Amino acid sequence: MDTDPTKVEDCCRPTKGRKDLQGEFAKHGSREALLELLFARVADAIFLAEPDGRIIDANPAACAMLGYAREELLGTRPWDFVTSASREEILELIRGTKRGVPVTVQRVYRRRTGELRAMDLRLTRFGCPGGDLLVASCRDLTEQKQLEEPLRDLNERQSIEEELCRLNVELSQQAAHLRQVNQSLVESEQRLRLAIETGRIGLWVWNSTDVENSGDWSNQLKEIFGLPLDAEVTHDMFLKCVHPDDRERVDQSVMQALGGATGGEYRAEYRTIDPRDGSEHWVTARGRAFFDSEGNAIRFIGTVMDITERKLAEESSVRLNLQLEQRIAERTADLRASEHLARGQLEALTDTLTALSRESEPEKFFEHVLRMIGRRLGAHSLSVWEMNDNTGRVGLAANFDDDRLHVATQEETQASQQVELARQDHPVWTEFFRSGEHCVFGEIDSDPPRVRMADGPDTRWHHWFGDAVANPIVPVMTKRLSALGVVATLCVPMFVGGKVSGLISIRFQQKRAFRCEEVELARALAHQAMLAIQLMRLSQLSRQAAVVAERNRLARDIHDTLAQGLTGVIVQLEAAEDAQARNLVKDAAAHVERASELAREGLQEARRSVQALRPLVLAGKNLCAAMEELMRKMTMGTSLRAEFTIQGEPQPLPQEWEENLLRVGQEVLTNTLRHARASHFKVHFVFDPQTIRLELRDDGCGFDPAKRHDGFGLLGIKERVETMGGELAVQSVAENGTAILAVLPQMKYPPALQL
């Protein structure tokens, strides 16, 4: 520290006598060392600061006065502690201080504890080669001022004896307080000792650098190492308790601490061997070596804590992490398989919709659905059976074999109803037709043929026909299937009005295991088959125009439920796969859960479509709330940001209009997610006195509306708008987004729509 000797000597007030200082001077020799000694031992607080007020050094007395460590004071400013003057006043005082002309002021400062005290400050400026520096010498006046007040009070009192008595009382109180503090310290020491003993912590002290000498080990430490309580512990005895694989490392750490290589710090985690039973334990050790003036270690003190339970927990955590990684890998494989299956399901639905839009004959559409089911599941052939509600029997409705559809005649249907499966008390078929919650596996090549629920590999097998085995038609049916090479079947329920109305028997020429995703795909495709059957029935009971209209409605419902729902499933599965690749396990699980939820909702919506029910999202909600919820669900977990706005006062609409407008918004949002690569999607409702306008916009890649498109979306949107007597406008330019506007005439349907 470069200082002006005259200034430092002027501000320092040594506390030792002249003889003591002369001894110190003689010991240190040089003038610079003497100045350093004075700076460190002077009783007054001394600060060294730059002209901007930044403190660059402080002696121990200054640190003690403020209650801070030296490192904490460096870089601070006087106004960080002085409370009786502002920053500007302090800077003005510094600027007004001339070289060699001390300035003395009194200020109030705040200690670290928040206590306010008074001080006498002497400020001196002196020059250095690098610029001026300021030396502030401070002396605490608090006690002096506190003493001055009693002295003034003494003048006002009648006698000095009374004041002395008061002071004696105060001294007695202080003595009592000191006794209380001492008792608290004793109690604290006892509590600390109890905590050490309770926490399985041992203490050691070596008072000699010769580690061969015995050390002072606590009884707790001896118990940790498995040593007798009366054992004289030496360094060699200690090392014998350390695990052989850790012994050299631990000994080296001890020697480094004693040699001062680590500043005397000793830290180690190692294993110990209990000499009593040979059991292995883990401990963590912390210690410090103390040195004399020549750098020789004179004492070595530390603690040891048993951490065996923590280590066992860590090993268990490692095992769990390995198991988790394995499950993540398995789940990743399942996700990829699920994504592949979902894509296949979407492609199947697309093929079905394409066929539905092109085929004028319902039988052809039915044939296409069965062909698609067989191709997707790798089946040999399929048969469709329908329930006769009057007799409780199932009869053959159609057979798909050799890539051809054969619709059963009335005679063939009646002949096949010889076997009564639905009403007999059968452990598999009775539950199958009652709830429709299970698919059924069947094996033809076993003797006798058998079936079981498709809930898992551990479900029990039962006789296929139960009590109907004596029926003469049974061996004829099994013989025919065996002749075709069929060895196994998967029976999937079909629903009408929420009740099981029949089944699809999917036949295979080899036995195979089905994943849950494949069973769900079969159930979804069975709904398509049921829709196709219903469409075929409609064609037999109504005019061709009515059939075409109903077919288009069913196609739109399929498209708006399963196809669009599966689009959301694929989006969530892709997001899950991306999160899995980035090791975001929780995010991946959330996306998988969301995909499952969307799949279940799609299946539920498909069932509601078969039942001609109002869409689930509109149940108990108005159109605006349903549209906003639909946008939130479909865009959850994607990069697309959706915005929903309303202009004007919403008016009541017919249920059919609400359903159509909801499906229009759903279809446009689905196309945006699948094709547009957009970042923003906006839905804007405008309720005017004469019209209702639905505006849907995105900022995606756009398309050419004039070109022919294979999809069913725009055609379905146009048909829905036209059924409401409205007009549809489509505007799209490549790379400039797409805007779709539907304008409907305003109608009055009380009561008013509640948002």
CSV table of N, CA and C in Angstrom, one decimal, residues 85-219:
chain,number,residue,atom,x,y,z
A,85,ALA,N,-25.4,12.6,6.2
A,85,ALA,CA,-25.0,13.5,5.1
A,85,ALA,C,-25.4,12.8,3.8
A,86,SER,N,-25.8,13.5,2.8
A,86,SER,CA,-26.2,12.9,1.5
A,86,SER,C,-25.0,12.6,0.7
A,87,ARG,N,-25.2,11.9,-0.4
A,87,ARG,CA,-24.1,11.6,-1.3
A,87,ARG,C,-23.4,12.9,-1.8
A,88,GLU,N,-24.3,13.9,-2.2
A,88,GLU,CA,-23.8,15.1,-2.8
A,88,GLU,C,-23.0,15.9,-1.7
A,89,GLU,N,-23.4,15.9,-0.5
A,89,GLU,CA,-22.7,16.6,0.6
A,89,GLU,C,-21.4,16.0,0.8
A,90,ILE,N,-21.3,14.6,0.8
A,90,ILE,CA,-20.0,14.0,1.0
A,90,ILE,C,-19.1,14.3,-0.1
A,91,LEU,N,-19.6,14.2,-1.4
A,91,LEU,CA,-18.7,14.5,-2.5
A,91,LEU,C,-18.2,16.0,-2.5
A,92,GLU,N,-19.1,16.9,-2.0
A,92,GLU,CA,-18.7,18.3,-1.9
A,92,GLU,C,-17.6,18.4,-0.9
A,93,LEU,N,-17.7,17.7,0.2
A,93,LEU,CA,-16.7,17.7,1.3
A,93,LEU,C,-15.3,17.2,0.7
A,94,ILE,N,-15.4,16.1,-0.1
A,94,ILE,CA,-14.1,15.6,-0.6
A,94,ILE,C,-13.5,16.6,-1.6
A,95,ARG,N,-14.3,17.2,-2.5
A,95,ARG,CA,-13.8,18.1,-3.5
A,95,ARG,C,-13.2,19.4,-2.8
A,96,GLY,N,-13.8,19.7,-1.6
A,96,GLY,CA,-13.3,20.9,-0.9
A,96,GLY,C,-12.1,20.7,-0.1
A,97,THR,N,-11.7,19.4,0.1
A,97,THR,CA,-10.5,19.1,0.9
A,97,THR,C,-9.2,19.4,0.1
A,98,LYS,N,-8.3,20.2,0.6
A,98,LYS,CA,-7.1,20.5,-0.2
A,98,LYS,C,-6.0,19.6,0.4
A,99,ARG,N,-5.0,19.5,-0.5
A,99,ARG,CA,-3.8,18.7,-0.1
A,99,ARG,C,-3.1,19.2,1.2
A,100,GLY,N,-2.9,18.3,2.1
A,100,GLY,CA,-2.2,18.7,3.3
A,100,GLY,C,-3.0,19.5,4.3
A,101,VAL,N,-4.3,19.8,4.1
A,101,VAL,CA,-5.1,20.6,5.0
A,101,VAL,C,-6.2,19.7,5.5
A,102,PRO,N,-6.0,19.1,6.7
A,102,PRO,CA,-7.0,18.2,7.2
A,102,PRO,C,-8.4,18.9,7.5
A,103,VAL,N,-9.4,18.1,7.3
A,103,VAL,CA,-10.8,18.6,7.6
A,103,VAL,C,-11.4,17.7,8.6
A,104,THR,N,-12.0,18.2,9.6
A,104,THR,CA,-12.6,17.4,10.7
A,104,THR,C,-14.1,17.7,10.8
A,105,VAL,N,-14.9,16.6,10.7
A,105,VAL,CA,-16.3,16.7,10.8
A,105,VAL,C,-16.8,15.6,11.7
A,106,GLN,N,-18.0,15.7,12.2
A,106,GLN,CA,-18.7,14.7,12.9
A,106,GLN,C,-19.9,14.2,12.1
A,107,ARG,N,-20.0,12.9,12.1
A,107,ARG,CA,-21.0,12.3,11.3
A,107,ARG,C,-21.7,11.1,12.0
A,108,VAL,N,-22.9,10.7,11.6
A,108,VAL,CA,-23.6,9.6,12.1
A,108,VAL,C,-23.5,8.5,11.1
A,109,TYR,N,-23.1,7.3,11.5
A,109,TYR,CA,-22.9,6.2,10.6
A,109,TYR,C,-23.8,5.0,11.1
A,110,ARG,N,-24.0,4.1,10.1
A,110,ARG,CA,-24.8,2.9,10.4
A,110,ARG,C,-23.9,1.6,10.3
A,111,ARG,N,-23.9,0.8,11.4
A,111,ARG,CA,-23.1,-0.4,11.4
A,111,ARG,C,-23.9,-1.5,10.6
A,112,ARG,N,-23.2,-2.6,10.4
A,112,ARG,CA,-23.9,-3.7,9.6
A,112,ARG,C,-25.1,-4.2,10.3
A,113,THR,N,-25.1,-4.1,11.7
A,113,THR,CA,-26.3,-4.6,12.4
A,113,THR,C,-27.5,-3.7,12.3
A,114,GLY,N,-27.3,-2.5,11.7
A,114,GLY,CA,-28.3,-1.5,11.7
A,114,GLY,C,-28.2,-0.5,12.8
A,115,GLU,N,-27.3,-0.6,13.7
A,115,GLU,CA,-27.2,0.3,14.8
A,115,GLU,C,-26.6,1.6,14.3
A,116,LEU,N,-27.1,2.8,14.8
A,116,LEU,CA,-26.6,4.1,14.4
A,116,LEU,C,-25.7,4.6,15.5
A,117,ARG,N,-24.5,5.0,15.1
A,117,ARG,CA,-23.5,5.5,16.1
A,117,ARG,C,-22.8,6.8,15.5
A,118,ALA,N,-22.2,7.6,16.4
A,118,ALA,CA,-21.6,8.8,16.1
A,118,ALA,C,-20.0,8.6,16.0
A,119,MET,N,-19.4,9.4,15.1
A,119,MET,CA,-18.0,9.3,14.9
A,119,MET,C,-17.4,10.7,14.6
A,120,ASP,N,-16.1,10.8,15.0
A,120,ASP,CA,-15.3,12.0,14.6
A,120,ASP,C,-14.4,11.7,13.5
A,121,LEU,N,-14.6,12.4,12.3
A,121,LEU,CA,-13.9,12.0,11.1
A,121,LEU,C,-12.9,13.1,10.7
A,122,ARG,N,-11.6,12.7,10.5
A,122,ARG,CA,-10.6,13.6,10.1
A,122,ARG,C,-10.1,13.2,8.7
A,123,LEU,N,-10.4,14.1,7.7
A,123,LEU,CA,-10.1,13.8,6.3
A,123,LEU,C,-8.9,14.6,5.8
A,124,THR,N,-8.0,13.8,5.1
A,124,THR,CA,-6.8,14.5,4.6
A,124,THR,C,-6.5,14.0,3.2
A,125,ARG,N,-6.2,15.0,2.3
A,125,ARG,CA,-5.9,14.6,0.9
A,125,ARG,C,-4.4,14.7,0.7
A,126,PHE,N,-3.8,13.7,0.0
A,126,PHE,CA,-2.4,13.8,-0.3
A,126,PHE,C,-2.2,13.2,-1.7
A,127,GLY,N,-1.1,13.7,-2.3
A,127,GLY,CA,-0.8,13.3,-3.7
A,127,GLY,C,0.0,12.1,-3.8
A,128,CYS,N,-0.2,11.3,-4.9
A,128,CYS,CA,0.5,10.1,-5.3
A,128,CYS,C,0.8,10.2,-6.7
A,129,PRO,N,1.8,9.4,-7.2
A,129,PRO,CA,2.1,9.4,-8.6
A,129,PRO,C,0.9,9.1,-9.5
A,130,GLY,N,0.0,8.3,-9.1
A,130,GLY,CA,-1.1,7.9,-9.9
A,130,GLY,C,-2.3,8.8,-9.7
A,131,GLY,N,-2.2,9.8,-8.8
A,131,GLY,CA,-3.4,10.7,-8.6
A,131,GLY,C,-3.6,10.8,-7.1
A,132,ASP,N,-4.4,11.8,-6.7
A,132,ASP,CA,-4.7,12.0,-5.3
A,132,ASP,C,-5.4,10.9,-4.6
A,133,LEU,N,-5.1,10.7,-3.3
A,133,LEU,CA,-5.8,9.7,-2.5
A,133,LEU,C,-6.2,10.5,-1.2
A,134,LEU,N,-7.3,9.9,-0.5
A,134,LEU,CA,-7.8,10.5,0.7
A,134,LEU,C,-7.6,9.5,1.8
A,135,VAL,N,-7.2,10.0,3.0
A,135,VAL,CA,-7.1,9.2,4.2
A,135,VAL,C,-8.1,9.7,5.2
A,136,ALA,N,-9.0,8.8,5.6
A,136,ALA,CA,-10.1,9.2,6.6
A,136,ALA,C,-9.8,8.5,7.9
A,137,SER,N,-9.5,9.2,8.9
A,137,SER,CA,-9.3,8.7,10.3
A,137,SER,C,-10.5,8.9,11.1
A,138,CYS,N,-11.1,7.8,11.6
A,138,CYS,CA,-12.4,7.9,12.3
A,138,CYS,C,-12.2,7.4,13.7
A,139,ARG,N,-12.9,8.1,14.6
A,139,ARG,CA,-13.0,7.6,16.0
A,139,ARG,C,-14.5,7.7,16.4
A,140,ASP,N,-14.9,6.5,17.0
A,140,ASP,CA,-16.3,6.4,17.4
A,140,ASP,C,-16.5,7.3,18.7
A,141,LEU,N,-17.5,8.2,18.6
A,141,LEU,CA,-17.8,9.1,19.7
A,141,LEU,C,-19.1,8.7,20.5
A,142,THR,N,-19.6,7.5,20.1
A,142,THR,CA,-20.9,7.1,20.7
A,142,THR,C,-20.8,7.0,22.2
A,143,GLU,N,-19.8,6.2,22.6
A,143,GLU,CA,-19.6,6.1,24.1
A,143,GLU,C,-19.3,7.4,24.8
A,144,GLN,N,-18.5,8.2,24.1
A,144,GLN,CA,-18.1,9.5,24.7
A,144,GLN,C,-19.4,10.3,24.9
A,145,LYS,N,-20.2,10.3,23.8
A,145,LYS,CA,-21.4,11.2,23.9
A,145,LYS,C,-22.4,10.6,24.9
A,146,GLN,N,-22.4,9.2,25.0
A,146,GLN,CA,-23.2,8.6,26.0
A,146,GLN,C,-22.7,8.9,27.4
A,147,LEU,N,-21.4,9.0,27.5
A,147,LEU,CA,-20.9,9.4,28.9
A,147,LEU,C,-21.1,10.8,29.2
A,148,GLU,N,-21.1,11.7,28.1
A,148,GLU,CA,-21.2,13.1,28.4
A,148,GLU,C,-22.6,13.4,28.9
A,149,GLU,N,-23.6,12.7,28.4
A,149,GLU,CA,-25.0,12.9,28.9
A,149,GLU,C,-25.1,12.6,30.4
A,150,PRO,N,-24.6,11.4,30.8
A,150,PRO,CA,-24.6,11.2,32.3
A,150,PRO,C,-23.9,12.2,33.1
A,151,LEU,N,-22.7,12.7,32.6
A,151,LEU,CA,-22.0,13.8,33.3
A,151,LEU,C,-22.8,15.0,33.4
A,152,ARG,N,-23.5,15.4,32.3
A,152,ARG,CA,-24.4,16.6,32.5
A,152,ARG,C,-25.5,16.3,33.5
A,153,ASP,N,-26.0,15.1,33.5
A,153,ASP,CA,-27.0,14.8,34.4
A,153,ASP,C,-26.5,14.9,35.9
A,154,LEU,N,-25.2,14.5,36.0
A,154,LEU,CA,-24.6,14.5,37.4
A,154,LEU,C,-24.6,15.9,37.9
A,155,ASN,N,-24.4,16.9,37.0
A,155,ASN,CA,-24.4,18.3,37.5
A,155,ASN,C,-25.8,18.7,38.0
A,156,GLU,N,-26.8,18.1,37.4
A,156,GLU,CA,-28.2,18.5,37.8
A,156,GLU,C,-28.6,17.7,39.0
A,157,ARG,N,-28.0,16.6,39.3
A,157,ARG,CA,-28.4,15.8,40.5
A,157,ARG,C,-27.9,16.4,41.8
A,158,GLN,N,-28.4,16.0,42.9
A,158,GLN,CA,-28.0,16.6,44.1
A,158,GLN,C,-26.7,16.1,44.7
A,159,SER,N,-26.3,14.9,44.4
A,159,SER,CA,-25.1,14.4,44.9
A,159,SER,C,-24.4,13.4,44.0
A,160,ILE,N,-23.1,13.3,44.1
A,160,ILE,CA,-22.4,12.3,43.3
A,160,ILE,C,-22.7,10.9,43.9
A,161,GLU,N,-23.0,10.8,45.2
A,161,GLU,CA,-23.2,9.5,45.8
A,161,GLU,C,-24.4,8.8,45.1
A,162,GLU,N,-25.5,9.6,44.8
A,162,GLU,CA,-26.7,9.0,44.2
A,162,GLU,C,-26.3,8.4,42.8
A,163,GLU,N,-25.5,9.1,42.1
A,163,GLU,CA,-25.1,8.7,40.7
A,163,GLU,C,-24.2,7.4,40.8
A,164,LEU,N,-23.3,7.4,41.8
A,164,LEU,CA,-22.5,6.2,42.0
A,164,LEU,C,-23.4,5.0,42.3
A,165,CYS,N,-24.4,5.2,43.2
A,165,CYS,CA,-25.3,4.1,43.5
A,165,CYS,C,-26.0,3.6,42.2
A,166,ARG,N,-26.4,4.5,41.4
A,166,ARG,CA,-27.1,4.1,40.1
A,166,ARG,C,-26.2,3.3,39.3
A,167,LEU,N,-24.9,3.8,39.2
A,167,LEU,CA,-23.9,3.0,38.3
A,167,LEU,C,-23.7,1.7,38.9
A,168,ASN,N,-23.6,1.6,40.3
A,168,ASN,CA,-23.4,0.2,40.9
A,168,ASN,C,-24.5,-0.7,40.5
A,169,VAL,N,-25.8,-0.2,40.5
A,169,VAL,CA,-26.9,-1.0,40.1
A,169,VAL,C,-26.8,-1.5,38.7
A,170,GLU,N,-26.4,-0.6,37.8
A,170,GLU,CA,-26.2,-0.9,36.4
A,170,GLU,C,-25.1,-2.0,36.3
A,171,LEU,N,-24.0,-1.8,37.0
A,171,LEU,CA,-23.0,-2.8,36.9
A,171,LEU,C,-23.4,-4.2,37.4
A,172,SER,N,-24.3,-4.2,38.5
A,172,SER,CA,-24.8,-5.4,39.0
A,172,SER,C,-25.7,-6.1,37.9
A,173,GLN,N,-26.5,-5.3,37.3
A,173,GLN,CA,-27.3,-5.8,36.2
A,173,GLN,C,-26.5,-6.4,35.1
A,174,GLN,N,-25.4,-5.7,34.7
A,174,GLN,CA,-24.6,-6.2,33.6
A,174,GLN,C,-23.9,-7.5,34.0
A,175,ALA,N,-23.5,-7.6,35.3
A,175,ALA,CA,-22.9,-8.8,35.8
A,175,ALA,C,-23.9,-10.0,35.7
A,176,ALA,N,-25.1,-9.7,36.1
A,176,ALA,CA,-26.2,-10.7,36.0
A,176,ALA,C,-26.4,-11.1,34.6
A,177,HIS,N,-26.4,-10.1,33.7
A,177,HIS,CA,-26.5,-10.4,32.3
A,177,HIS,C,-25.4,-11.3,31.7
A,178,LEU,N,-24.2,-11.0,32.2
A,178,LEU,CA,-23.0,-11.8,31.8
A,178,LEU,C,-23.1,-13.2,32.2
A,179,ARG,N,-23.7,-13.4,33.5
A,179,ARG,CA,-23.8,-14.7,34.0
A,179,ARG,C,-24.9,-15.5,33.2
A,180,GLN,N,-25.9,-14.8,32.7
A,180,GLN,CA,-26.9,-15.4,31.9
A,180,GLN,C,-26.3,-15.8,30.5
A,181,VAL,N,-25.5,-14.9,30.0
A,181,VAL,CA,-24.9,-15.2,28.7
A,181,VAL,C,-24.0,-16.4,28.8
A,182,ASN,N,-23.2,-16.5,29.9
A,182,ASN,CA,-22.3,-17.6,30.1
A,182,ASN,C,-23.1,-18.9,30.3
A,183,GLN,N,-24.2,-18.8,31.0
A,183,GLN,CA,-25.1,-20.0,31.1
A,183,GLN,C,-25.6,-20.5,29.7
A,184,SER,N,-26.0,-19.5,28.9
A,184,SER,CA,-26.5,-19.8,27.6
A,184,SER,C,-25.4,-20.5,26.7
A,185,LEU,N,-24.2,-20.0,26.9
A,185,LEU,CA,-23.1,-20.6,26.1
A,185,LEU,C,-22.9,-22.1,26.6
A,186,VAL,N,-23.0,-22.3,27.9
A,186,VAL,CA,-22.9,-23.7,28.4
A,186,VAL,C,-24.0,-24.6,27.8
A,187,GLU,N,-25.2,-24.0,27.8
A,187,GLU,CA,-26.3,-24.8,27.3
A,187,GLU,C,-26.2,-25.0,25.8
A,188,SER,N,-25.7,-24.0,25.1
A,188,SER,CA,-25.5,-24.2,23.6
A,188,SER,C,-24.4,-25.3,23.4
A,189,GLU,N,-23.4,-25.3,24.2
A,189,GLU,CA,-22.4,-26.3,24.0
A,189,GLU,C,-23.0,-27.7,24.2
A,190,GLN,N,-23.8,-27.8,25.2
A,190,GLN,CA,-24.4,-29.1,25.5
A,190,GLN,C,-25.3,-29.5,24.3
A,191,ARG,N,-26.1,-28.6,23.8
A,191,ARG,CA,-27.0,-28.9,22.7
A,191,ARG,C,-26.1,-29.3,21.5
A,192,LEU,N,-25.0,-28.6,21.2
A,192,LEU,CA,-24.2,-29.0,20.1
A,192,LEU,C,-23.6,-30.4,20.3
A,193,ARG,N,-23.2,-30.7,21.5
A,193,ARG,CA,-22.6,-32.0,21.7
A,193,ARG,C,-23.7,-33.1,21.5
A,194,LEU,N,-25.0,-32.8,22.0
A,194,LEU,CA,-26.1,-33.7,21.8
A,194,LEU,C,-26.4,-33.9,20.3
A,195,ALA,N,-26.3,-32.8,19.5
A,195,ALA,CA,-26.6,-32.9,18.1
A,195,ALA,C,-25.5,-33.7,17.4
A,196,ILE,N,-24.3,-33.6,17.8
A,196,ILE,CA,-23.2,-34.4,17.2
A,196,ILE,C,-23.4,-35.8,17.5
A,197,GLU,N,-23.7,-36.2,18.7
A,197,GLU,CA,-23.9,-37.6,19.1
A,197,GLU,C,-25.2,-38.1,18.3
A,198,THR,N,-26.2,-37.4,18.3
A,198,THR,CA,-27.4,-37.9,17.6
A,198,THR,C,-27.2,-38.0,16.1
A,199,GLY,N,-26.5,-37.1,15.5
A,199,GLY,CA,-26.3,-37.2,14.1
A,199,GLY,C,-25.2,-38.1,13.6
A,200,ARG,N,-24.8,-39.0,14.4
A,200,ARG,CA,-23.7,-40.0,14.0
A,200,ARG,C,-22.5,-39.2,13.5
A,201,ILE,N,-22.0,-38.3,14.2
A,201,ILE,CA,-20.8,-37.5,13.8
A,201,ILE,C,-19.8,-37.7,14.9
A,202,GLY,N,-18.6,-38.1,14.4
A,202,GLY,CA,-17.5,-38.3,15.3
A,202,GLY,C,-16.4,-37.2,15.2
A,203,LEU,N,-15.7,-37.0,16.3
A,203,LEU,CA,-14.7,-35.9,16.3
A,203,LEU,C,-13.3,-36.5,16.6
A,204,TRP,N,-12.3,-35.9,16.0
A,204,TRP,CA,-10.9,-36.4,16.3
A,204,TRP,C,-10.0,-35.1,16.4
A,205,VAL,N,-9.0,-35.3,17.3
A,205,VAL,CA,-8.0,-34.2,17.5
A,205,VAL,C,-6.6,-34.9,17.6
A,206,TRP,N,-5.6,-34.5,16.7
A,206,TRP,CA,-4.3,-34.9,16.8
A,206,TRP,C,-3.4,-33.7,17.2
A,207,ASN,N,-2.8,-33.8,18.3
A,207,ASN,CA,-2.1,-32.6,18.8
A,207,ASN,C,-0.6,-32.7,18.5
A,208,SER,N,-0.2,-33.5,17.6
A,208,SER,CA,1.2,-33.7,17.3
A,208,SER,C,1.3,-34.0,15.8
A,209,THR,N,2.4,-33.5,15.1
A,209,THR,CA,2.6,-33.8,13.7
A,209,THR,C,3.0,-35.2,13.5
A,210,ASP,N,3.4,-35.9,14.5
A,210,ASP,CA,3.8,-37.3,14.4
A,210,ASP,C,2.5,-38.1,14.4
A,211,VAL,N,2.0,-38.5,13.2
A,211,VAL,CA,0.7,-39.2,13.1
A,211,VAL,C,0.8,-40.6,13.7
A,212,GLU,N,2.0,-41.1,14.0
A,212,GLU,CA,2.1,-42.4,14.7
A,212,GLU,C,1.6,-42.3,16.1
A,213,ASN,N,1.6,-41.1,16.7
A,213,ASN,CA,1.1,-40.9,18.1
A,213,ASN,C,-0.4,-41.1,18.1
A,214,SER,N,-0.9,-41.5,19.2
A,214,SER,CA,-2.3,-41.7,19.4
A,214,SER,C,-3.1,-40.4,19.3
A,215,GLY,N,-4.3,-40.4,18.7
A,215,GLY,CA,-5.1,-39.2,18.6
A,215,GLY,C,-6.2,-39.3,19.6
A,216,ASP,N,-6.9,-38.2,19.8
A,216,ASP,CA,-8.0,-38.1,20.7
A,216,ASP,C,-9.3,-38.3,19.8
A,217,TRP,N,-9.8,-39.5,19.9
A,217,TRP,CA,-11.1,-39.8,19.1
A,217,TRP,C,-12.2,-39.9,20.1
A,218,SER,N,-13.4,-39.3,19.6
A,218,SER,CA,-14.6,-39.3,20.4
A,218,SER,C,-15.1,-40.8,20.4
A,219,ASN,N,-16.0,-41.1,21.4
A,219,ASN,CA,-16.6,-42.4,21.4
A,219,ASN,C,-17.4,-42.7,20.2
